[in-house]
mmCIF file of C-alpha atoms and ligand atoms in Angstrom:
data_model
loop_
_atom_site.group_PDB
_atom_site.id
_atom_site.type_symbol
_atom_site.label_atom_id
_atom_site.label_comp_id
_atom_site.label_asym_id
_atom_site.label_seq_id
_atom_site.Cartn_x
_atom_site.Cartn_y
_atom_site.Cartn_z
ATOM 1 C CA ALA A 192 68.635 73.512 144.245
ATOM 2 C CA ARG A 193 67.362 74.151 140.724
ATOM 3 C CA ALA A 194 64.032 75.387 141.911
ATOM 4 C CA GLN A 195 65.774 77.722 144.387
ATOM 5 C CA ALA A 196 68.320 79.061 142.024
ATOM 6 C CA MET A 197 65.909 80.102 139.330
ATOM 7 C CA GLU A 198 62.885 82.394 139.313
ATOM 8 C CA VAL A 199 60.480 81.312 136.710
ATOM 9 C CA THR A 200 57.416 83.248 135.601
ATOM 10 C CA GLY A 201 55.043 82.046 133.000
ATOM 11 C CA ARG A 202 54.518 85.479 131.604
ATOM 12 C CA PRO A 203 55.653 88.434 133.707
ATOM 13 C CA ASP A 204 53.033 91.271 134.199
ATOM 14 C CA VAL A 205 55.508 94.123 133.606
ATOM 15 C CA THR A 206 54.887 95.982 130.281
ATOM 16 C CA TYR A 207 56.874 98.785 128.550
ATOM 17 C CA ALA A 208 54.246 101.236 129.796
ATOM 18 C CA ASP A 209 55.472 100.612 133.233
ATOM 19 C CA ILE A 210 58.945 101.750 132.430
ATOM 20 C CA GLY A 211 59.757 105.416 132.702
ATOM 21 C CA GLY A 212 62.467 107.284 130.805
ATOM 22 C CA LEU A 213 63.910 104.472 128.779
ATOM 23 C CA ASP A 214 62.342 104.936 125.418
ATOM 24 C CA GLU A 215 65.610 104.540 123.524
ATOM 25 C CA GLN A 216 66.517 101.326 125.475
ATOM 26 C CA ILE A 217 63.089 99.980 124.981
ATOM 27 C CA LEU A 218 63.437 100.316 121.213
ATOM 28 C CA GLU A 219 66.860 98.605 121.296
ATOM 29 C CA VAL A 220 65.635 95.679 123.432
ATOM 30 C CA ARG A 221 62.687 95.214 121.107
ATOM 31 C CA GLU A 222 64.952 95.159 118.160
ATOM 32 C CA ALA A 223 67.466 92.750 119.608
ATOM 33 C CA VAL A 224 65.265 90.433 121.579
ATOM 34 C CA GLU A 225 61.651 90.761 120.439
ATOM 35 C CA GLU A 226 62.141 90.944 116.654
ATOM 36 C CA PRO A 227 64.204 87.602 116.500
ATOM 37 C CA LEU A 228 61.459 85.872 118.522
ATOM 38 C CA LEU A 229 58.471 87.180 116.631
ATOM 39 C CA ASN A 230 59.854 87.683 113.144
ATOM 40 C CA PRO A 231 62.844 85.372 112.725
ATOM 41 C CA GLU A 232 62.325 85.122 108.875
ATOM 42 C CA GLN A 233 63.146 88.928 108.703
ATOM 43 C CA PHE A 234 66.621 88.104 109.706
ATOM 44 C CA ASP A 235 66.836 85.205 107.251
ATOM 45 C CA SER A 236 65.682 87.354 104.370
ATOM 46 C CA VAL A 237 68.265 89.996 105.083
ATOM 47 C CA GLY A 238 70.832 87.371 105.663
ATOM 48 C CA ILE A 239 72.006 88.384 109.050
ATOM 49 C CA GLU A 240 72.063 86.675 112.485
ATOM 50 C CA PRO A 241 70.269 88.402 115.340
ATOM 51 C CA PRO A 242 72.457 89.366 118.360
ATOM 52 C CA ALA A 243 73.191 86.256 120.335
ATOM 53 C CA GLY A 244 72.881 87.802 123.751
ATOM 54 C CA VAL A 245 72.087 91.299 125.057
ATOM 55 C CA LEU A 246 73.876 92.917 127.933
ATOM 56 C CA LEU A 247 72.167 95.644 129.844
ATOM 57 C CA HIS A 248 74.575 97.706 131.934
ATOM 58 C CA GLY A 249 74.094 100.673 134.246
ATOM 59 C CA PRO A 250 73.725 101.581 137.868
ATOM 60 C CA PRO A 251 71.512 99.556 140.389
ATOM 61 C CA GLY A 252 67.725 100.060 140.347
ATOM 62 C CA THR A 253 67.417 101.656 136.918
ATOM 63 C CA GLY A 254 65.060 99.213 135.384
ATOM 64 C CA LYS A 255 67.207 96.545 133.774
ATOM 65 C CA THR A 256 65.101 93.665 135.177
ATOM 66 C CA MET A 257 61.976 95.414 134.252
ATOM 67 C CA LEU A 258 63.135 95.671 130.593
ATOM 68 C CA ALA A 259 63.870 91.971 130.464
ATOM 69 C CA LYS A 260 60.437 91.142 132.032
ATOM 70 C CA ALA A 261 58.631 93.488 129.669
ATOM 71 C CA VAL A 262 60.169 91.769 126.618
ATOM 72 C CA ALA A 263 59.056 88.411 127.986
ATOM 73 C CA ASN A 264 55.537 89.937 128.567
ATOM 74 C CA GLU A 265 55.301 91.250 125.047
ATOM 75 C CA THR A 266 56.521 88.003 123.446
ATOM 76 C CA ASP A 267 54.367 85.902 125.718
ATOM 77 C CA ALA A 268 57.452 84.080 126.818
ATOM 78 C CA THR A 269 58.552 82.361 129.999
ATOM 79 C CA PHE A 270 60.881 84.481 132.077
ATOM 80 C CA ILE A 271 63.709 82.673 133.758
ATOM 81 C CA LYS A 272 65.962 84.553 136.123
ATOM 82 C CA MET A 273 69.198 83.467 137.628
ATOM 83 C CA ALA A 274 71.528 85.657 139.698
ATOM 84 C CA GLY A 275 75.186 85.284 138.989
ATOM 85 C CA SER A 276 76.118 86.016 142.639
ATOM 86 C CA GLU A 277 73.997 83.189 143.850
ATOM 87 C CA LEU A 278 75.675 80.736 141.444
ATOM 88 C CA VAL A 279 78.998 81.492 143.097
ATOM 89 C CA GLN A 280 77.957 82.152 146.667
ATOM 90 C CA LYS A 281 74.874 80.024 147.292
ATOM 91 C CA PHE A 282 75.325 77.053 145.090
ATOM 92 C CA ILE A 283 79.016 76.473 145.315
ATOM 93 C CA GLY A 284 80.189 73.718 143.158
ATOM 94 C CA GLU A 285 76.785 73.512 141.337
ATOM 95 C CA GLY A 286 77.271 76.490 138.990
ATOM 96 C CA SER A 287 77.956 74.727 135.729
ATOM 97 C CA ARG A 288 75.213 72.297 136.364
ATOM 98 C CA LEU A 289 72.777 74.983 137.152
ATOM 99 C CA VAL A 290 73.694 76.760 133.960
ATOM 100 C CA ARG A 291 72.975 73.497 132.055
ATOM 101 C CA ASP A 292 69.654 73.083 133.872
ATOM 102 C CA LEU A 293 68.791 76.745 132.983
ATOM 103 C CA PHE A 294 69.100 76.177 129.306
ATOM 104 C CA GLN A 295 67.389 72.884 129.568
ATOM 105 C CA LEU A 296 64.449 74.346 131.290
ATOM 106 C CA ALA A 297 64.377 77.246 128.735
ATOM 107 C CA SER A 298 64.059 74.645 125.892
ATOM 108 C CA GLU A 299 61.202 72.891 127.669
ATOM 109 C CA ARG A 300 59.363 76.298 128.066
ATOM 110 C CA GLU A 301 59.813 77.989 124.813
ATOM 111 C CA PRO A 302 59.558 80.768 123.915
ATOM 112 C CA ALA A 303 61.731 81.867 126.807
ATOM 113 C CA VAL A 304 63.709 84.786 127.948
ATOM 114 C CA ILE A 305 66.719 83.817 130.181
ATOM 115 C CA PHE A 306 67.819 86.688 132.401
ATOM 116 C CA ILE A 307 71.186 86.394 134.085
ATOM 117 C CA ASP A 308 71.409 89.153 136.706
ATOM 118 C CA GLU A 309 74.793 90.294 138.039
ATOM 119 C CA ILE A 310 76.698 88.531 135.263
ATOM 120 C CA ASP A 311 79.901 90.058 136.692
ATOM 121 C CA ALA A 312 79.907 87.555 139.527
ATOM 122 C CA ILE A 313 80.733 84.838 137.007
ATOM 123 C CA ALA A 314 82.609 86.815 134.398
ATOM 124 C CA SER A 315 84.826 89.230 136.134
ATOM 125 C CA LYS A 316 88.254 90.352 134.889
ATOM 126 C CA ARG A 317 89.725 89.649 138.328
ATOM 127 C CA THR A 318 88.944 85.983 138.198
ATOM 128 C CA ASP A 319 92.192 84.094 138.806
ATOM 129 C CA SER A 320 92.021 80.543 137.652
ATOM 130 C CA LYS A 321 94.785 79.482 140.053
ATOM 131 C CA THR A 322 92.632 79.567 143.153
ATOM 132 C CA SER A 323 90.138 76.665 143.324
ATOM 133 C CA GLY A 324 87.093 78.936 144.095
ATOM 134 C CA ASP A 325 87.778 80.940 140.931
ATOM 135 C CA ALA A 326 88.300 77.785 138.909
ATOM 136 C CA GLU A 327 84.841 76.890 139.749
ATOM 137 C CA VAL A 328 83.582 80.402 138.750
ATOM 138 C CA GLN A 329 85.375 79.921 135.509
ATOM 139 C CA ARG A 330 83.820 76.646 134.869
ATOM 140 C CA THR A 331 80.443 78.114 135.283
ATOM 141 C CA MET A 332 81.234 80.933 132.810
ATOM 142 C CA MET A 333 82.656 78.298 130.296
ATOM 143 C CA GLN A 334 79.404 76.369 130.599
ATOM 144 C CA LEU A 335 77.438 79.473 130.017
ATOM 145 C CA LEU A 336 79.355 80.205 126.806
ATOM 146 C CA SER A 337 79.250 76.738 125.555
ATOM 147 C CA GLU A 338 75.386 76.730 126.000
ATOM 148 C CA MET A 339 75.304 79.986 123.972
ATOM 149 C CA ASP A 340 77.472 78.567 121.213
ATOM 150 C CA GLY A 341 75.235 75.574 121.037
ATOM 151 C CA PHE A 342 71.937 77.324 120.360
ATOM 152 C CA ASP A 343 70.362 78.785 117.364
ATOM 153 C CA GLU A 344 70.126 82.592 117.311
ATOM 154 C CA ARG A 345 66.877 82.373 115.435
ATOM 155 C CA GLY A 346 65.398 79.944 117.887
ATOM 156 C CA GLU A 347 62.813 80.616 120.602
ATOM 157 C CA ILE A 348 65.201 81.371 123.414
ATOM 158 C CA ARG A 349 66.782 84.739 123.977
ATOM 159 C CA ILE A 350 69.347 85.682 126.590
ATOM 160 C CA ILE A 351 69.648 88.797 128.464
ATOM 161 C CA ALA A 352 72.342 89.553 131.100
ATOM 162 C CA ALA A 353 72.690 92.555 133.406
ATOM 163 C CA THR A 354 75.483 94.173 135.266
ATOM 164 C CA ASN A 355 76.131 97.306 137.556
ATOM 165 C CA ARG A 356 79.947 96.880 137.000
ATOM 166 C CA PHE A 357 80.536 96.965 133.289
ATOM 167 C CA ASP A 358 84.227 97.972 133.790
ATOM 168 C CA MET A 359 84.895 94.790 135.787
ATOM 169 C CA LEU A 360 83.606 92.419 133.020
ATOM 170 C CA ASP A 361 85.923 89.942 131.344
ATOM 171 C CA ARG A 362 85.743 91.259 127.736
ATOM 172 C CA ALA A 363 85.795 87.680 126.382
ATOM 173 C CA ILE A 364 81.994 87.469 127.015
ATOM 174 C CA LEU A 365 81.395 90.424 124.691
ATOM 175 C CA ARG A 366 82.779 88.801 121.591
ATOM 176 C CA PRO A 367 80.539 88.147 118.598
ATOM 177 C CA GLY A 368 78.234 85.215 119.167
ATOM 178 C CA ARG A 369 78.180 85.994 122.864
ATOM 179 C CA PHE A 370 76.825 89.057 124.605
ATOM 180 C CA ASP A 371 77.313 90.988 121.396
ATOM 181 C CA ARG A 372 74.620 93.688 121.883
ATOM 182 C CA LEU A 373 75.244 96.240 124.630
ATOM 183 C CA ILE A 374 72.528 98.441 125.976
ATOM 184 C CA GLU A 375 73.378 101.079 128.511
ATOM 185 C CA VAL A 376 70.621 101.771 131.013
ATOM 186 C CA PRO A 377 71.634 105.152 132.771
ATOM 187 C CA GLU A 378 70.289 106.902 135.764
ATOM 188 C CA PRO A 379 67.103 108.666 134.895
ATOM 189 C CA ALA A 380 67.332 112.389 133.805
ATOM 190 C CA HIS A 381 64.777 115.014 134.664
ATOM 191 C CA GLU A 382 62.072 113.829 132.227
ATOM 192 C CA GLY A 383 62.603 110.180 133.112
ATOM 193 C CA ARG A 384 62.387 111.010 136.853
ATOM 194 C CA ARG A 385 59.050 112.799 136.256
ATOM 195 C CA ARG A 386 57.735 109.882 134.311
ATOM 196 C CA ILE A 387 58.852 107.180 136.801
ATOM 197 C CA LEU A 388 57.190 109.240 139.597
ATOM 198 C CA GLU A 389 53.987 109.616 137.577
ATOM 199 C CA ILE A 390 53.892 105.898 136.722
ATOM 200 C CA HIS A 391 54.207 104.809 140.376
ATOM 201 C CA ALA A 392 51.632 107.371 141.528
ATOM 202 C CA GLU A 393 49.149 106.209 138.957
ATOM 203 C CA GLY A 394 46.936 104.411 141.286
ATOM 204 C CA MET A 395 46.994 107.197 143.890
ATOM 205 C CA ASP A 396 44.524 109.972 144.615
ATOM 206 C CA VAL A 397 46.981 112.869 144.428
ATOM 207 C CA ASP A 398 46.075 116.519 145.260
ATOM 208 C CA ASP A 399 47.963 119.254 143.442
ATOM 209 C CA VAL A 400 51.243 117.253 143.154
ATOM 210 C CA ASP A 401 53.779 118.889 140.921
ATOM 211 C CA PHE A 402 55.749 115.971 139.459
ATOM 212 C CA ASP A 403 57.925 118.324 137.423
ATOM 213 C CA ALA A 404 59.125 120.123 140.561
ATOM 214 C CA LEU A 405 59.795 116.906 142.214
ATOM 215 C CA ALA A 406 61.821 115.523 139.261
ATOM 216 C CA GLU A 407 63.773 118.852 139.430
ATOM 217 C CA ARG A 408 64.781 118.073 142.996
ATOM 218 C CA THR A 409 65.435 114.358 142.807
ATOM 219 C CA GLU A 410 68.593 114.393 140.799
ATOM 220 C CA GLY A 411 70.749 111.446 141.350
ATOM 221 C CA LEU A 412 67.954 109.043 142.496
ATOM 222 C CA SER A 413 67.355 105.822 140.612
ATOM 223 C CA GLY A 414 64.040 104.358 139.371
ATOM 224 C CA ALA A 415 64.141 102.235 142.486
ATOM 225 C CA ASP A 416 64.663 105.273 144.768
ATOM 226 C CA LEU A 417 61.743 107.136 143.081
ATOM 227 C CA ALA A 418 59.453 104.083 143.514
ATOM 228 C CA SER A 419 60.179 104.165 147.265
ATOM 229 C CA LEU A 420 59.731 107.852 147.350
ATOM 230 C CA VAL A 421 56.095 107.471 146.087
ATOM 231 C CA THR A 422 55.508 104.609 148.602
ATOM 232 C CA GLU A 423 56.852 106.912 151.401
ATOM 233 C CA ALA A 424 54.581 109.741 150.315
ATOM 234 C CA GLY A 425 51.662 107.346 150.676
ATOM 235 C CA MET A 426 52.820 106.377 154.063
ATOM 236 C CA PHE A 427 52.756 110.057 155.161
ATOM 237 C CA ALA A 428 49.258 110.196 154.086
ATOM 238 C CA ILE A 429 48.227 107.137 155.848
ATOM 239 C CA ARG A 430 49.861 108.329 159.014
ATOM 240 C CA ASP A 431 47.778 111.384 158.740
ATOM 241 C CA ASP A 432 44.627 109.328 158.187
ATOM 242 C CA ARG A 433 44.168 110.655 154.594
ATOM 243 C CA THR A 434 43.489 108.780 151.360
ATOM 244 C CA THR A 435 44.606 111.667 149.315
ATOM 245 C CA VAL A 436 48.290 112.298 148.909
ATOM 246 C CA THR A 437 49.585 115.908 148.812
ATOM 247 C CA MET A 438 52.521 117.636 147.578
ATOM 248 C CA ARG A 439 53.582 118.009 151.165
ATOM 249 C CA ASP A 440 53.690 114.182 151.597
ATOM 250 C CA PHE A 441 55.879 113.978 148.501
ATOM 251 C CA GLU A 442 58.193 116.635 149.767
ATOM 252 C CA ASP A 443 58.604 114.922 153.112
ATOM 253 C CA ALA A 444 59.193 111.604 151.405
ATOM 254 C CA ARG A 445 61.816 113.234 149.174
ATOM 255 C CA ALA A 446 63.560 114.701 152.225
ATOM 256 C CA LYS A 447 63.520 111.302 153.896
ATOM 257 C CA ILE A 448 64.802 109.354 150.850
ATOM 258 C CA THR A 449 67.490 111.811 150.066
ATOM 259 C CA ASP A 450 68.565 112.112 153.662
ATOM 260 C CA GLU A 451 68.279 115.837 153.323
ATOM 261 C CA ASP A 452 68.065 116.562 157.054
ATOM 262 C CA ASP A 453 71.144 114.737 158.035
ATOM 263 C CA SER A 454 71.211 114.673 161.849
ATOM 264 C CA PRO A 455 74.342 115.903 163.436
ATOM 265 C CA GLY A 456 76.762 113.078 164.162
ATOM 266 C CA THR A 457 76.140 111.356 160.929
ATOM 267 C CA PRO A 458 79.581 110.317 159.837
ATOM 268 C CA VAL A 459 80.850 112.264 156.804
ATOM 269 C CA ALA A 460 82.389 110.206 154.067
HETATM 270 P P1 ATP B 24 69.626 95.980 139.852
HETATM 271 O O1 ATP B 24 70.760 96.286 139.097
HETATM 272 O O2 ATP B 24 69.729 96.429 141.305
HETATM 273 O O3 ATP B 24 69.253 94.578 139.750
HETATM 274 P P2 ATP B 24 67.674 96.887 137.987
HETATM 275 O O4 ATP B 24 68.256 97.848 137.108
HETATM 276 O O5 ATP B 24 67.347 95.458 137.484
HETATM 277 O O6 ATP B 24 68.438 96.802 139.355
HETATM 278 P P3 ATP B 24 64.840 96.888 138.509
HETATM 279 O O7 ATP B 24 64.842 95.605 139.314
HETATM 280 O O8 ATP B 24 64.347 96.821 137.135
HETATM 281 O O9 ATP B 24 66.321 97.546 138.528
HETATM 282 O O10 ATP B 24 64.021 98.045 139.254
HETATM 283 C C1 ATP B 24 63.679 97.937 140.617
HETATM 284 C C2 ATP B 24 62.405 98.592 140.861
HETATM 285 O O11 ATP B 24 62.611 99.963 140.814
HETATM 286 C C3 ATP B 24 61.337 98.236 139.833
HETATM 287 O O12 ATP B 24 60.517 97.148 140.350
HETATM 288 C C4 ATP B 24 60.523 99.580 139.814
HETATM 289 O O13 ATP B 24 59.528 99.601 140.876
HETATM 290 C C5 ATP B 24 61.512 100.618 140.088
HETATM 291 N N1 ATP B 24 62.191 101.108 138.717
HETATM 292 C C6 ATP B 24 63.427 101.107 138.309
HETATM 293 N N2 ATP B 24 63.552 101.787 137.179
HETATM 294 C C7 ATP B 24 62.342 101.998 136.801
HETATM 295 C C8 ATP B 24 61.886 102.785 135.628
HETATM 296 N N3 ATP B 24 62.791 103.116 134.613
HETATM 297 N N4 ATP B 24 60.588 102.985 135.497
HETATM 298 C C9 ATP B 24 59.756 102.721 136.484
HETATM 299 N N5 ATP B 24 60.127 101.984 137.703
HETATM 300 C C10 ATP B 24 61.464 101.764 137.775
#
């Protein structure tokens, strides 16, 4: 189960340059995760502890996983990912053992960045210890907290968690010594959307594509949506037997992604 539950990458190939519109968040992540790994003595000489864990929170598809991978890339660290939802849905009864394995593996592969996606699945406010399923979820969470208590903040293992449901989180995990550094990763604004489109279209042969105008008309789309938009634009070019991608292709892709031409009969929420 251990091999299935964790995604391990020697050194991810995502870099900060691949991330659009999150300059502030990149700085914060570098400070909280990268500095303690690369310059632990800095913290010693100032006499403070680095953050124990970092929590990235924000809507789906905004680049949280990319941020975690980019830090691992920059620090030449092993990236070990585990999804909170899998721990409670797929590996029922094995949660706390898997958490133990996770830290064990990280210590064997130092330096390492542990990324726990969907942490809300194991640390939700609504968890009620009276039902047995929830007791198991709580045990998993307790194991995580005890592993975090047991390691040295200045060591070679850093922990990043992510959630799309910050409001649902059990506040106990945000206490000092736990996930004590919060970084909000918002939906991209205009400038961010333009950068994300440009980044994803970098390898494309584009003809007269106005990324600024596209950014203007894609409010509400996430980074993941914008990545699909670029792919769709490429698909339109392929369908037309072209290798150059035009503004028209991007416009068509935008209409498709944003569901602009809702056909009649589409249920209205
Ligand atoms: P989730 O909460 O659903 O796990 P996430 O916030 O972790 O999402 P990512 O997995 O980092 O999102 O992003 C998914 C994909 O969307 C990325 O692989 C990338 O192609 C694209 N993407 C998202 N955000 C950005 C961004 N800021 N810059 C460039 N690409 C982005």
